[in-house]
Amino acid sequence: MSEAPTPRTMLEKIWSRHRIVEREDGQVLLFVDRHLVHDGTAPAFAALHRRGLAPRAPERITATPDHYVPTDHRDIAAIADPERRFMVESLVRDTARHGITMFGLTDRRQGIVHVIGPEEGLSQPGMIIVCADSHTSTHGAVGALAFGVGMTETTHVLAHQALWQRRPRTMRITVDGALGPGVVAKDVILAIIARIGTAGATGHVVEYAGGAIRGLSMEGRLTLCNMSIEAGARAGMVAPDDTTHAYLHGRPHAPQGADWEAALARWRALPSDADAVFDAEVRLDGAAIEPMVTWGTSPEDALPIGGVVPDPAGAADADRRAAMERALAYMGLTPGTRLAEIPVDRVFIGSCTNGRIEDLRAAAAIARGRTVAPQVEAWVVPGSGLVKEQAEAEGLDRVFRAAGFQWREAGCSMCLGTNGEIASPGQRCASTSNRNFVGRQGPGARTHLMGPAMAAAAAVTGRLCDVRRLAAGG
Amino acid sequence: MERFQRLDAVAVPIARPNVDTDQITPARFLHKPRSDDHGNYLFHDVRRRPDGTPDPGFVMNRPEYAGAQVIVAERNFACGSSRENAVWALYDHGFRAAIAPSFGDIFAANGLKNGLLPVRLPEDVVAGLIAALEAEPGARVQVDLEAQTVTLPDGSVHPFEIDPFSRHCLLNGVDELDYTGTLAPQIDAFMNRYGRENR
Ligand code: SF4
């Protein structure tokens, strides 16, 4: 191993350790440690089979169905839509054929692929992790380079356990200070996207740093890295530290015994060197971040809950004005309306952004002793079977049910609605997911993104609401 | 993969930034097999009125743009998800090139691997092109991958950048997967060493 002459970022360290060969044009064939596979991957297996190939390293692949599974039952045969059923059945067949580890629909470890990776200890510091899903950026929270790939690239990874990539640029987003009461990781990432825009980090891998990030739990870091893609980033990452190590220790696929000590030594060398230079730097003051909600149809359309629906007349340019007008028309909102007055019809607590145990605890703390507003239909969809089990052991399911929430099985559910669980046209949904695009939660459905406690607050008050008021007992 | 060398075709302008992949192909069509004509799903919910008939207000529905093979959009085109379906929808509809100041990263990579060439041109050039296409619907542009240039309706010629390897694959209609197969010994050697070092 040659000595690095200059200080290196964490990305550079991971990159160089996975470099198999470099092509004339500068692209590098990178070794992939972990390939996660979900029930949308059938076309990649089909393409592989058409070429008469088999996965090169099936032991490095883990599969679970999440996008097409129902969350009101666990019976594949009972999935009414034949095409959706086919997606889930294909995964069962493809993984069985190649001896790939699969957490099937009735396995308690089944869940959203980005929830189970860290939960099982499959996602580890220093790894390269890919999946045919843009929110693969989630796994960067453990200090991995994790990014989403398309179907053709997925076929390539199946065939070769490696992928051609050009080294992305690096961006460090530093959030200094401490977050205020009631302010969570979801607010931090929405504030970041509101600041830099949905293309703000295009072409970059973001490393999150600073006191406010260090202070986040593993769950919070996963939420943060999850939405890196919404800022255009290829991946997001947080340097591993004691929080990371403590989270991973003892998980089923984490190194054990002597291997654990060896792994720890490697992981401790991963964080960016003190003088490492990033291609771009962004700084935010953590103490200034407030609970956030989105008002429009892009994740960058986010504001503190104390604000009002913005007026397109105040837009910076004609393009932006037109985009705002379209967004407000779709969302059925009038400029000047206080965000905290907007009534909701649906509430969705779940997804790979906010479907982990800490998220459910935060939502349950607000739901406890309160009742879902009469006109609201509120769902809690745990991110995995194990999250569900843990929540039930803590009695959170009873809290939610007593308040009038539906307590459901694990899956992507209303985040994307590919399993058919969608909102109706015109319905307004307070959602802990990651995209508020036009039609994301169903044709004509209107999505407001926010953190889990804020979503629970919206459920019990029937409108978008500053959770700090409820938390204070107001 | 289909070869891409030179294209002389009608270009359709989408005068919007941040067109996301959920608009290009709504999620409820993601499970459709590749053998489907995904062109039917392209901009499904924006192209049609609620009753399913084409919305004459949507630019692609104007007769002058029929047969368009180039799509021109503002910055951050096809941001959002990794769904290759977004590329399939454009490709199946007949598009072979997309021109924008910037693209969602994963979309651009997917396009190169499926015969849909993403062309990045400067923001002012794209703005001028969109204005020209709106002023003269049905105008053509030429995309020359060999020369790495785009010729606009006004005759101006603009160079663009592309990875040499992706260019090679597109020009010759070959794909990366087979090429990587020739590197199997290197991958084996790497995996042996890596496995030892990362117990
Ligand atoms: S929860 Fe939503 S964003 Fe996450 S993997 Fe599922 S569909 Fe994608």
XYZ file of C-alpha atoms and ligand atoms in Angstrom:
681
model
C 0.000 0.000 0.000
C 1.457 3.323 -1.009
C 1.507 6.156 1.481
C -1.041 8.856 0.749
C 0.809 12.127 0.349
C -2.201 14.355 1.028
C -4.980 14.249 3.594
C -7.920 12.271 2.294
C -11.665 12.437 2.672
C -13.597 9.391 3.786
C -14.892 9.013 0.231
C -11.337 8.878 -1.136
C -10.365 6.236 1.424
C -13.314 4.007 0.610
C -12.887 4.581 -3.103
C -9.249 3.564 -3.258
C -9.848 0.408 -1.203
C -12.445 -0.810 -3.708
C -10.632 0.003 -6.902
C -10.191 -3.117 -9.076
C -8.981 -1.501 -12.305
C -9.163 1.880 -13.930
C -10.229 2.412 -17.510
C -8.591 4.788 -19.996
C -11.406 7.274 -19.574
C -10.829 7.497 -15.837
C -13.747 5.337 -14.754
C -12.939 2.849 -12.057
C -14.279 -0.662 -11.635
C -15.326 -0.684 -7.989
C -15.853 -3.790 -5.940
C -19.282 -3.945 -4.292
C -19.374 -5.357 -0.747
C -23.114 -5.570 -0.402
C -25.878 -5.708 -2.940
C -29.401 -5.242 -1.626
C -32.259 -6.466 -3.711
C -35.991 -5.756 -3.521
C -39.114 -6.801 -5.348
C -38.583 -4.348 -8.191
C -35.476 -6.179 -9.342
C -37.101 -8.825 -11.561
C -35.973 -7.097 -14.815
C -32.314 -7.285 -13.738
C -32.545 -11.009 -13.001
C -34.369 -11.506 -16.297
C -31.586 -9.667 -18.160
C -28.988 -11.788 -16.363
C -30.775 -15.009 -17.261
C -31.164 -13.943 -20.897
C -27.385 -13.887 -21.090
C -27.097 -17.246 -19.421
C -25.355 -15.744 -16.400
C -25.721 -16.226 -12.658
C -24.846 -13.878 -9.779
C -21.121 -13.862 -9.211
C -21.255 -13.556 -5.415
C -24.700 -14.562 -4.138
C -23.380 -14.511 -0.564
C -23.004 -10.738 -0.883
C -26.633 -10.228 -1.857
C -29.551 -9.854 0.546
C -33.128 -9.600 -0.604
C -36.473 -8.609 0.831
C -39.774 -7.586 -0.746
C -40.955 -4.099 0.174
C -42.331 -2.066 -2.747
C -45.164 -4.359 -3.823
C -46.156 -5.990 -0.555
C -49.494 -5.298 1.091
C -49.394 -3.921 4.642
C -52.731 -5.328 5.754
C -51.797 -9.000 5.381
C -48.792 -11.237 4.720
C -50.078 -13.628 2.104
C -48.484 -13.413 -1.326
C -51.255 -15.494 -2.858
C -53.773 -12.928 -1.629
C -52.186 -10.020 -3.524
C -55.109 -9.315 -5.826
C -53.270 -7.557 -8.645
C -51.509 -10.253 -10.720
C -48.712 -7.957 -11.913
C -47.844 -6.873 -8.378
C -48.051 -10.434 -7.148
C -45.697 -11.379 -9.959
C -43.081 -8.892 -8.673
C -43.090 -10.434 -5.206
C -43.173 -14.000 -6.554
C -40.314 -13.247 -8.934
C -38.118 -12.244 -6.028
C -38.933 -15.495 -4.217
C -38.095 -17.483 -7.344
C -34.949 -15.551 -8.352
C -33.424 -15.646 -4.886
C -34.217 -19.347 -4.384
C -32.695 -20.198 -7.748
C -29.393 -18.572 -6.838
C -29.213 -19.313 -3.113
C -29.560 -15.650 -2.138
C -30.489 -14.807 1.450
C -34.070 -13.629 1.427
C -36.248 -12.208 4.170
C -39.605 -13.185 2.736
C -43.011 -11.788 3.453
C -43.621 -13.987 6.487
C -40.077 -13.620 7.878
C -39.962 -11.302 10.893
C -36.859 -9.679 9.377
C -38.731 -8.588 6.226
C -38.948 -4.858 5.717
C -37.902 -1.885 3.650
C -34.533 -2.760 2.208
C -32.952 0.436 3.610
C -34.253 -0.300 7.081
C -33.092 -3.887 7.262
C -29.557 -3.265 5.951
C -28.432 -1.348 9.039
C -30.778 -3.290 11.330
C -29.186 -6.619 10.396
C -25.676 -5.161 10.545
C -25.319 -5.848 6.811
C -24.411 -2.210 6.217
C -21.019 -1.490 7.735
C -18.484 1.329 7.755
C -16.126 1.434 4.785
C -18.318 -0.721 2.558
C -19.619 0.009 -0.896
C -23.318 -0.803 -0.907
C -25.622 -0.610 -3.906
C -29.274 -1.304 -4.578
C -31.625 -0.559 -7.451
C -33.160 2.266 -5.485
C -32.124 5.878 -5.138
C -32.565 5.905 -1.354
C -29.661 3.517 -0.986
C -27.951 6.709 0.176
C -29.496 5.838 3.561
C -26.761 3.319 4.384
C -24.101 6.030 4.211
C -25.147 6.856 7.762
C -22.911 4.040 9.032
C -19.915 5.468 7.162
C -20.359 3.477 3.946
C -20.414 4.647 0.347
C -23.936 3.651 -0.613
C -25.755 4.686 -3.728
C -28.665 3.765 -5.952
C -28.231 2.254 -9.389
C -30.494 1.598 -12.352
C -31.626 -1.771 -13.651
C -28.814 -2.178 -16.197
C -26.246 -1.411 -13.518
C -27.990 -3.853 -11.198
C -27.586 -6.566 -13.823
C -23.916 -5.614 -14.051
C -23.466 -5.886 -10.290
C -25.249 -9.242 -10.233
C -22.924 -10.509 -12.962
C -19.634 -9.053 -11.733
C -20.076 -7.855 -8.120
C -18.522 -4.640 -9.374
C -19.546 -1.418 -11.024
C -17.923 1.237 -13.226
C -18.000 4.672 -11.686
C -16.322 8.001 -12.140
C -15.245 9.447 -8.827
C -17.864 11.948 -7.680
C -16.966 15.319 -6.261
C -17.114 15.779 -2.517
C -19.244 18.172 -0.516
C -19.128 18.666 3.225
C -22.259 19.944 4.872
C -21.472 21.076 8.377
C -24.280 21.658 10.831
C -22.800 23.361 13.862
C -24.184 23.724 17.336
C -27.040 21.845 18.918
C -30.560 21.344 17.629
C -33.367 23.011 19.539
C -36.067 21.077 21.424
C -38.437 19.269 19.085
C -36.059 19.598 16.128
C -35.078 16.295 14.526
C -32.989 14.906 11.678
C -35.879 15.280 9.226
C -35.942 19.014 9.927
C -32.186 19.221 9.396
C -32.290 17.557 5.994
C -35.346 19.561 4.867
C -33.564 22.749 5.957
C -30.480 21.681 3.991
C -32.482 20.936 0.838
C -34.410 24.192 1.190
C -31.053 25.951 1.310
C -29.121 24.260 -1.503
C -32.018 23.071 -3.716
C -32.822 19.709 -5.238
C -29.839 19.962 -7.563
C -27.576 21.541 -4.951
C -25.409 18.459 -4.529
C -25.712 16.896 -8.000
C -22.538 15.040 -8.894
C -21.356 15.050 -5.287
C -21.117 12.693 -2.391
C -22.084 14.601 0.717
C -20.358 14.082 4.033
C -22.347 15.486 6.942
C -20.284 16.883 9.781
C -20.472 19.188 12.772
C -21.786 19.075 16.306
C -25.451 18.756 15.417
C -24.705 15.708 13.238
C -22.446 14.078 15.844
C -25.290 14.504 18.300
C -27.736 12.548 16.135
C -28.579 8.950 16.927
C -28.001 6.312 14.284
C -31.690 6.508 13.366
C -31.378 10.253 12.868
C -28.303 9.862 10.695
C -30.134 7.301 8.572
C -32.967 9.798 8.041
C -30.446 12.467 7.097
C -28.492 10.365 4.608
C -31.718 8.920 3.203
C -32.748 12.259 1.744
C -29.325 13.184 0.343
C -30.701 12.122 -3.026
C -33.384 14.809 -2.666
C -30.564 17.349 -2.718
C -29.290 15.715 -5.913
C -26.393 13.960 -4.155
C -25.194 10.578 -5.309
C -24.714 9.537 -1.706
C -24.587 10.919 1.810
C -22.345 9.757 4.607
C -21.517 10.309 8.241
C -18.134 9.304 9.625
C -18.374 6.296 11.938
C -17.907 7.029 15.636
C -18.843 5.478 18.973
C -22.533 5.917 18.143
C -22.026 3.878 14.963
C -19.974 1.189 16.670
C -22.451 0.840 19.531
C -25.330 0.592 17.059
C -23.687 -2.171 15.032
C -22.257 -4.190 17.913
C -23.961 -7.549 18.227
C -26.154 -7.220 15.139
C -26.573 -10.532 13.293
C -24.298 -9.741 10.338
C -21.842 -7.472 12.129
C -18.369 -8.928 12.726
C -18.115 -10.901 15.976
C -15.300 -11.601 18.459
C -11.785 -11.095 17.088
C -13.245 -10.006 13.763
C -15.094 -7.224 15.556
C -11.838 -5.861 16.997
C -10.163 -5.989 13.597
C -13.143 -4.270 12.011
C -13.134 -1.549 14.661
C -9.497 -0.804 13.920
C -10.315 -0.413 10.221
C -13.379 1.697 10.915
C -11.471 4.079 13.174
C -9.179 4.931 10.271
C -12.081 5.853 8.000
C -13.098 9.402 8.980
C -11.824 12.178 6.727
C -8.385 13.435 7.709
C -8.394 16.730 9.570
C -7.045 18.747 6.653
C -8.881 16.937 3.889
C -10.187 19.270 1.218
C -13.751 19.009 -0.101
C -14.813 20.307 -3.496
C -17.670 22.214 -1.897
C -18.542 23.306 1.628
C -21.917 24.273 3.076
C -22.525 25.420 6.656
C -25.705 25.679 8.660
C -26.365 26.763 12.204
C -28.121 23.858 13.926
C -29.648 26.085 16.586
C -31.456 28.105 13.906
C -33.256 25.090 12.410
C -36.958 24.791 13.235
C -39.484 22.029 12.664
C -40.018 21.999 8.892
C -42.833 21.133 6.505
C -43.067 21.232 2.739
C -45.748 23.298 1.038
C -45.069 22.485 -2.630
C -44.214 19.639 -4.972
C -40.459 19.513 -4.541
C -38.549 18.684 -1.345
C -36.850 22.089 -1.641
C -40.253 23.721 -1.089
C -39.761 23.493 2.672
C -40.306 26.111 5.384
C -40.409 26.318 9.163
C -43.877 25.364 10.424
C -44.325 28.905 11.753
C -44.268 30.312 8.213
C -46.908 30.995 5.595
C -47.507 29.627 2.096
C -45.130 31.725 -0.020
C -46.273 34.129 -2.723
C -45.022 33.394 -6.246
C -44.962 37.156 -6.812
C -41.903 37.237 -4.589
C -40.026 34.585 -6.628
C -36.474 35.303 -7.727
C -37.181 34.769 -11.435
C -39.942 33.930 -13.899
C -39.051 30.233 -13.944
C -39.321 29.954 -10.209
C -42.556 31.935 -10.211
C -44.119 29.596 -12.775
C -42.949 26.537 -10.809
C -44.416 27.958 -7.591
C -47.713 28.753 -9.277
C -47.978 25.224 -10.638
C -47.088 23.778 -7.239
C -49.664 25.881 -5.395
C -52.366 25.035 -7.932
C -51.630 21.334 -7.509
C -51.473 21.617 -3.739
C -54.663 23.692 -3.575
C -53.000 26.372 -1.459
C -53.267 30.161 -1.347
C -50.266 32.401 -0.687
C -50.234 33.882 2.794
C -52.083 30.957 4.435
C -50.406 30.009 7.698
C -48.842 26.579 7.287
C -50.080 25.625 10.742
C -53.671 26.099 9.579
C -53.632 23.700 6.642
C -56.056 20.805 7.288
C -55.064 17.233 6.404
C -57.053 14.157 5.350
C -54.408 11.482 5.648
C -51.352 10.858 7.783
C -48.612 8.399 6.832
C -45.929 7.538 9.369
C -43.364 5.169 7.903
C -40.965 4.725 4.924
C -37.207 4.268 4.754
C -36.886 7.876 5.875
C -38.823 7.617 9.138
C -39.972 4.037 9.707
C -37.479 3.072 12.416
C -38.124 2.483 16.102
C -37.011 5.932 17.240
C -39.412 7.497 14.738
C -42.300 5.421 16.032
C -41.424 6.307 19.619
C -41.434 10.013 18.745
C -44.795 9.717 17.012
C -46.256 7.626 19.834
C -45.167 10.200 22.415
C -47.448 12.694 20.652
C -50.255 10.197 20.036
C -50.322 8.995 23.639
C -53.558 10.000 25.312
C -54.781 11.893 22.267
C -57.202 10.993 19.476
C -56.852 11.193 15.725
C -59.055 14.005 14.414
C -62.380 12.640 13.142
C -61.905 13.468 9.451
C -58.353 12.081 9.348
C -57.226 8.588 8.327
C -53.856 7.956 9.935
C -51.517 5.021 9.291
C -48.407 3.796 11.022
C -46.358 1.435 8.849
C -43.224 0.095 10.571
C -40.107 -0.016 8.419
C -39.476 -3.680 9.163
C -40.926 -6.683 10.936
C -38.345 -6.276 13.690
C -39.238 -2.601 14.152
C -42.851 -3.686 14.444
C -41.966 -6.360 16.971
C -39.911 -3.925 19.049
C -42.674 -1.307 18.950
C -45.194 -3.893 20.092
C -42.894 -4.976 22.911
C -42.843 -1.339 24.047
C -46.622 -1.043 23.737
C -46.454 1.586 21.002
C -48.975 -0.292 18.875
C -51.505 0.012 21.684
C -50.838 3.732 21.980
C -51.398 4.217 18.256
C -54.471 2.017 18.112
C -56.023 3.661 21.154
C -55.554 7.028 19.475
C -57.231 5.809 16.289
C -54.213 5.119 14.084
C -54.070 2.026 11.897
C -51.164 -0.219 12.905
C -49.930 -2.072 9.841
C -47.385 -4.585 8.558
C -43.956 -3.515 7.244
C -43.377 -2.199 3.723
C -43.023 0.929 1.582
C -46.778 1.418 1.499
C -47.947 4.987 0.892
C -44.457 6.392 0.353
C -44.760 5.472 -3.309
C -47.962 3.518 -3.489
C -46.634 0.856 -5.850
C -48.490 -1.719 -3.750
C -51.729 0.122 -4.415
C -51.875 1.924 -1.054
C -52.415 5.497 -2.200
C -54.309 8.633 -1.248
C -57.294 9.755 -3.342
C -57.132 12.692 -5.752
C -57.226 15.964 -3.843
C -56.531 14.351 -0.470
C -53.885 16.089 1.598
C -51.413 13.848 3.378
C -48.994 14.651 6.185
C -46.214 12.205 5.408
C -42.891 11.204 6.924
C -41.633 9.961 3.548
C -39.128 11.706 1.312
C -40.794 12.914 -1.888
C -43.699 15.276 -2.384
C -43.612 15.067 -6.168
C -46.822 15.492 -8.139
C -48.713 12.195 -7.946
C -46.157 10.528 -5.681
C -48.762 9.240 -3.212
C -51.370 8.688 -5.928
C -52.734 10.744 -8.825
C -53.826 14.132 -7.511
C -52.688 13.373 -3.948
C -51.090 16.277 -2.068
C -48.103 15.492 0.115
C -46.602 17.525 2.940
C -43.297 16.130 4.175
C -42.340 16.364 7.846
C -40.855 14.457 10.761
C -42.706 11.671 12.625
C -43.745 13.677 15.683
C -45.003 16.473 13.426
C -47.014 13.942 11.422
C -48.524 12.536 14.607
C -49.351 16.084 15.677
C -51.085 16.648 12.343
C -53.105 13.473 12.899
C -54.407 14.476 16.307
C -55.053 18.138 15.515
C -56.314 17.541 11.976
C -53.983 20.165 10.568
C -50.302 20.876 10.101
C -49.105 21.852 13.513
C -46.003 22.903 15.411
C -45.281 19.791 17.446
C -43.533 21.861 20.096
C -46.914 23.172 21.186
C -48.230 19.676 21.855
C -45.001 18.495 23.392
C -45.261 21.397 25.812
C -48.693 20.115 26.756
C -50.579 22.854 24.872
C -28.097 -1.693 -27.227
C -29.003 0.269 -30.359
C -26.179 2.207 -32.001
C -26.179 5.955 -31.752
C -24.132 7.908 -34.242
C -25.902 10.869 -35.736
C -29.395 12.148 -35.214
C -31.311 14.769 -37.173
C -34.723 15.058 -35.603
C -37.570 17.170 -34.331
C -36.951 18.401 -30.801
C -39.681 18.973 -28.232
C -39.157 21.608 -25.521
C -40.197 21.019 -21.913
C -39.747 24.504 -20.499
C -39.470 23.417 -16.869
C -36.668 22.826 -14.419
C -36.579 19.843 -12.025
C -38.837 17.567 -14.075
C -38.800 14.534 -11.773
C -38.855 10.861 -12.652
C -42.274 10.421 -11.009
C -43.704 12.739 -13.676
C -41.825 11.023 -16.485
C -43.218 7.629 -15.384
C -45.722 7.476 -12.541
C -45.004 4.831 -9.926
C -48.055 2.775 -10.701
C -46.491 1.647 -13.987
C -43.176 0.576 -12.479
C -44.092 -3.098 -12.379
C -44.853 -3.206 -16.091
C -42.532 -5.629 -17.912
C -39.828 -4.294 -20.210
C -41.650 -5.916 -23.117
C -44.463 -3.359 -22.705
C -44.391 -0.194 -24.789
C -43.353 2.144 -21.975
C -43.916 5.067 -24.315
C -47.560 4.786 -23.277
C -46.572 5.673 -19.704
C -44.405 8.662 -20.635
C -45.642 11.762 -18.803
C -48.813 9.761 -18.303
C -50.520 12.046 -15.828
C -49.502 15.322 -17.461
C -50.165 14.290 -21.021
C -53.772 13.331 -20.501
C -56.849 14.892 -19.057
C -58.565 13.080 -16.187
C -60.810 11.281 -18.710
C -57.748 9.838 -20.462
C -57.888 11.909 -23.644
C -54.744 13.823 -24.682
C -54.452 17.258 -23.091
C -53.919 19.684 -25.994
C -52.219 22.038 -23.537
C -49.317 19.620 -23.059
C -46.532 20.477 -25.450
C -45.776 16.932 -26.590
C -49.347 16.557 -27.825
C -48.987 19.257 -30.442
C -48.938 17.702 -33.924
C -45.779 19.584 -34.925
C -43.807 17.595 -32.385
C -44.969 14.180 -33.589
C -42.023 11.908 -34.168
C -39.727 14.009 -31.990
C -36.548 12.145 -31.070
C -34.922 14.854 -28.984
C -36.309 16.211 -25.732
C -35.024 19.529 -24.425
C -35.601 20.577 -20.821
C -34.366 23.009 -18.239
C -31.932 22.184 -15.470
C -31.992 19.046 -13.303
C -34.033 17.031 -15.783
C -35.150 13.607 -14.494
C -34.134 14.144 -10.914
C -35.478 11.774 -8.301
C -35.608 8.026 -8.370
C -33.325 5.461 -9.966
C -36.155 3.964 -12.022
C -34.788 2.956 -15.381
C -38.431 3.067 -16.475
C -37.968 6.823 -16.973
C -35.433 6.064 -19.696
C -37.549 3.234 -21.120
C -40.566 5.548 -21.399
C -38.599 8.180 -23.299
C -36.840 5.590 -25.435
C -39.973 3.638 -26.306
C -41.688 6.864 -27.250
C -38.916 7.407 -29.762
C -36.505 9.719 -27.970
C -32.822 9.058 -28.535
C -31.319 12.188 -26.977
C -32.156 14.521 -24.106
C -30.663 17.996 -23.910
C -30.548 19.935 -20.646
C -28.120 22.026 -18.602
C -28.026 19.208 -16.000
C -29.585 15.833 -15.278
C -30.334 13.660 -12.297
C -27.115 11.621 -11.934
C -28.688 8.175 -12.009
C -30.921 9.055 -14.952
C -27.929 10.186 -17.021
C -26.119 6.923 -16.258
C -29.215 4.886 -17.108
C -29.653 6.768 -20.377
C -26.126 6.026 -21.550
C -26.695 2.325 -20.937
C -29.966 2.240 -22.865
C -29.330 4.223 -26.020
C -30.698 7.539 -24.769
C -27.936 10.112 -25.000
C -27.932 12.792 -22.278
C -26.415 15.992 -23.668
C -25.400 18.746 -21.262
C -25.298 22.216 -22.813
C -24.834 25.563 -21.055
C -27.943 27.021 -19.425
C -28.137 30.015 -21.813
C -27.796 27.793 -24.872
C -30.615 25.552 -23.651
C -32.788 28.574 -22.829
C -32.231 29.895 -26.352
C -32.993 26.485 -27.843
C -36.228 26.146 -25.897
C -37.308 29.614 -27.025
C -36.465 28.729 -30.650
C -38.378 25.438 -30.482
C -41.400 27.170 -28.974
C -41.268 29.900 -31.636
C -40.985 27.379 -34.443
C -42.617 24.098 -33.392
C -41.270 21.167 -35.351
C -37.778 22.646 -35.772
C -34.980 20.081 -35.930
C -31.678 19.726 -34.187
C -28.707 17.566 -35.111
C -26.835 15.577 -32.515
C -23.534 14.168 -33.713
C -22.002 11.796 -31.191
C -18.907 11.153 -33.295
C -18.105 14.871 -33.395
C -19.681 15.543 -29.956
C -21.651 18.497 -31.259
C -25.228 19.681 -31.355
C -26.429 21.880 -34.216
C -29.365 24.098 -33.313
C -32.110 25.315 -35.667
C -30.231 28.618 -36.101
C -27.237 26.719 -37.421
C -25.065 27.337 -34.382
C -22.882 24.396 -33.374
C -22.212 23.553 -29.726
C -19.767 20.986 -28.401
C -20.698 18.667 -25.518
C -18.797 16.373 -23.172
C -19.265 12.640 -22.739
C -17.171 9.882 -21.187
C -15.107 8.319 -23.982
C -16.105 4.814 -22.950
C -19.833 5.564 -22.904
C -19.376 7.212 -26.278
C -17.610 4.128 -27.598
C -20.417 1.859 -26.323
C -23.130 4.023 -27.868
C -21.341 4.488 -31.190
C -20.888 0.754 -31.537
C -24.014 -0.461 -29.822
C -22.030 -2.607 -27.369
C -22.591 -2.802 -23.656
C -20.410 -2.651 -20.635
C -21.446 -5.964 -19.177
C -19.598 -8.024 -21.783
C -16.567 -5.789 -21.597
C -16.345 -6.246 -17.824
C -16.554 -9.998 -18.370
C -13.114 -9.836 -19.981
C -11.753 -8.547 -16.672
C -12.855 -11.609 -14.681
C -9.262 -12.542 -13.699
C -8.686 -9.084 -12.221
C -11.960 -9.268 -10.312
C -11.027 -12.720 -8.986
C -7.631 -11.524 -7.831
C -9.132 -8.496 -6.165
C -11.781 -10.536 -4.370
C -9.211 -12.988 -3.043
C -7.043 -10.262 -1.615
C -9.966 -8.204 -0.343
C -11.501 -11.239 1.350
C -8.256 -11.871 3.222
C -7.884 -8.259 4.330
C -11.444 -7.873 5.538
C -12.099 -10.869 7.682
S -39.978 3.605 1.529
Fe -40.326 4.874 -0.258
S -38.378 5.792 -0.769
Fe -38.006 4.112 0.652
S -37.493 2.372 -0.653
Fe -39.694 2.285 -0.245
S -40.647 3.412 -1.913
Fe -38.486 3.919 -1.948
